[in-house]
Amino acid sequence: MRKLVFGVFVLSFAISILTACGTKEADSGSGTGKTQETQGTENVKAESKKKQVTIGIGQFAEHGSLDNCREGFLAGLAEEGYVEGENLTVYEENALADGSNANQIANNFIA
């Protein structure tokens, strides 16, 4: 049962990350000579200044490597122009290594 709850929590966490970071607009092909990657980065930075984004981070337990991953993820968002308090809202929840807490956190993120 604990493996199932943990699996559901991990799956919902992965889906929330992919949903938050998976949207992009189609390239217009303006012919400015820039690569698609450069144009995509500029589009994301321009969008991040306009659009308010909300993400949820569900962490199963406090652990050095998990904390580093969370901090690195937020630092990567900041590099792309998503700054907490300006155009980014982050909900962080920690299950404290309890499977029932993890399940409840995942359900709250879905709702």
PDB file of C-alpha atoms in Angstrom, residues 15-65:
ATOM      1  CA  ILE A  15       2.793  15.633 -13.945  1.00  0.00           C
ATOM      2  CA  SER A  16       2.664  18.966 -12.120  1.00  0.00           C
ATOM      3  CA  ILE A  17       6.229  19.790 -13.162  1.00  0.00           C
ATOM      4  CA  LEU A  18       5.596  18.824 -16.778  1.00  0.00           C
ATOM      5  CA  THR A  19       2.360  20.791 -16.851  1.00  0.00           C
ATOM      6  CA  ALA A  20       3.966  23.907 -15.414  1.00  0.00           C
ATOM      7  CA  CYS A  21       6.980  23.823 -17.708  1.00  0.00           C
ATOM      8  CA  GLY A  22       5.594  22.229 -20.856  1.00  0.00           C
ATOM      9  CA  THR A  23       3.851  25.090 -22.674  1.00  0.00           C
ATOM     10  CA  LYS A  24       5.424  26.992 -25.573  1.00  0.00           C
ATOM     11  CA  GLU A  25       4.079  29.103 -28.393  1.00  0.00           C
ATOM     12  CA  ALA A  26       4.739  28.210 -32.029  1.00  0.00           C
ATOM     13  CA  ASP A  27       7.671  29.945 -33.717  1.00  0.00           C
ATOM     14  CA  SER A  28       6.577  32.672 -36.144  1.00  0.00           C
ATOM     15  CA  GLY A  29       9.580  32.347 -38.499  1.00  0.00           C
ATOM     16  CA  SER A  30      10.382  36.048 -38.689  1.00  0.00           C
ATOM     17  CA  GLY A  31      13.710  35.412 -40.452  1.00  0.00           C
ATOM     18  CA  THR A  32      15.881  37.415 -38.074  1.00  0.00           C
ATOM     19  CA  GLY A  33      18.683  34.859 -38.313  1.00  0.00           C
ATOM     20  CA  LYS A  34      18.381  33.728 -34.686  1.00  0.00           C
ATOM     21  CA  THR A  35      18.306  30.063 -33.870  1.00  0.00           C
ATOM     22  CA  GLN A  36      15.106  28.493 -32.626  1.00  0.00           C
ATOM     23  CA  GLU A  37      16.654  27.909 -29.219  1.00  0.00           C
ATOM     24  CA  THR A  38      17.560  31.584 -28.837  1.00  0.00           C
ATOM     25  CA  GLN A  39      14.120  32.676 -29.991  1.00  0.00           C
ATOM     26  CA  GLY A  40      12.486  30.188 -27.646  1.00  0.00           C
ATOM     27  CA  THR A  41      14.497  31.482 -24.692  1.00  0.00           C
ATOM     28  CA  GLU A  42      13.601  35.065 -25.539  1.00  0.00           C
ATOM     29  CA  ASN A  43       9.929  34.109 -25.898  1.00  0.00           C
ATOM     30  CA  VAL A  44       9.933  32.412 -22.497  1.00  0.00           C
ATOM     31  CA  LYS A  45      11.611  35.420 -20.873  1.00  0.00           C
ATOM     32  CA  ALA A  46       9.139  37.794 -22.516  1.00  0.00           C
ATOM     33  CA  GLU A  47       6.210  35.591 -21.465  1.00  0.00           C
ATOM     34  CA  SER A  48       7.533  35.315 -17.915  1.00  0.00           C
ATOM     35  CA  LYS A  49       7.386  39.094 -17.535  1.00  0.00           C
ATOM     36  CA  LYS A  50       3.727  39.126 -18.576  1.00  0.00           C
ATOM     37  CA  LYS A  51       2.301  35.953 -17.085  1.00  0.00           C
ATOM     38  CA  GLN A  52       1.802  34.910 -13.458  1.00  0.00           C
ATOM     39  CA  VAL A  53       2.758  31.250 -12.931  1.00  0.00           C
ATOM     40  CA  THR A  54       1.871  29.028  -9.975  1.00  0.00           C
ATOM     41  CA  ILE A  55       3.648  25.751  -9.222  1.00  0.00           C
ATOM     42  CA  GLY A  56       3.438  23.248  -6.407  1.00  0.00           C
ATOM     43  CA  ILE A  57       6.422  21.349  -5.058  1.00  0.00           C
ATOM     44  CA  GLY A  58       5.638  18.209  -3.102  1.00  0.00           C
ATOM     45  CA  GLN A  59       8.589  16.761  -1.216  1.00  0.00           C
ATOM     46  CA  PHE A  60       8.355  13.354   0.467  1.00  0.00           C
ATOM     47  CA  ALA A  61      10.907  14.057   3.200  1.00  0.00           C
ATOM     48  CA  GLU A  62      13.591  16.493   4.242  1.00  0.00           C
ATOM     49  CA  HIS A  63      16.874  15.301   2.796  1.00  0.00           C
ATOM     50  CA  GLY A  64      19.946  17.160   1.592  1.00  0.00           C
ATOM     51  CA  SER A  65      19.745  15.929  -1.983  1.00  0.00           C
TER      52      SER A  65
END
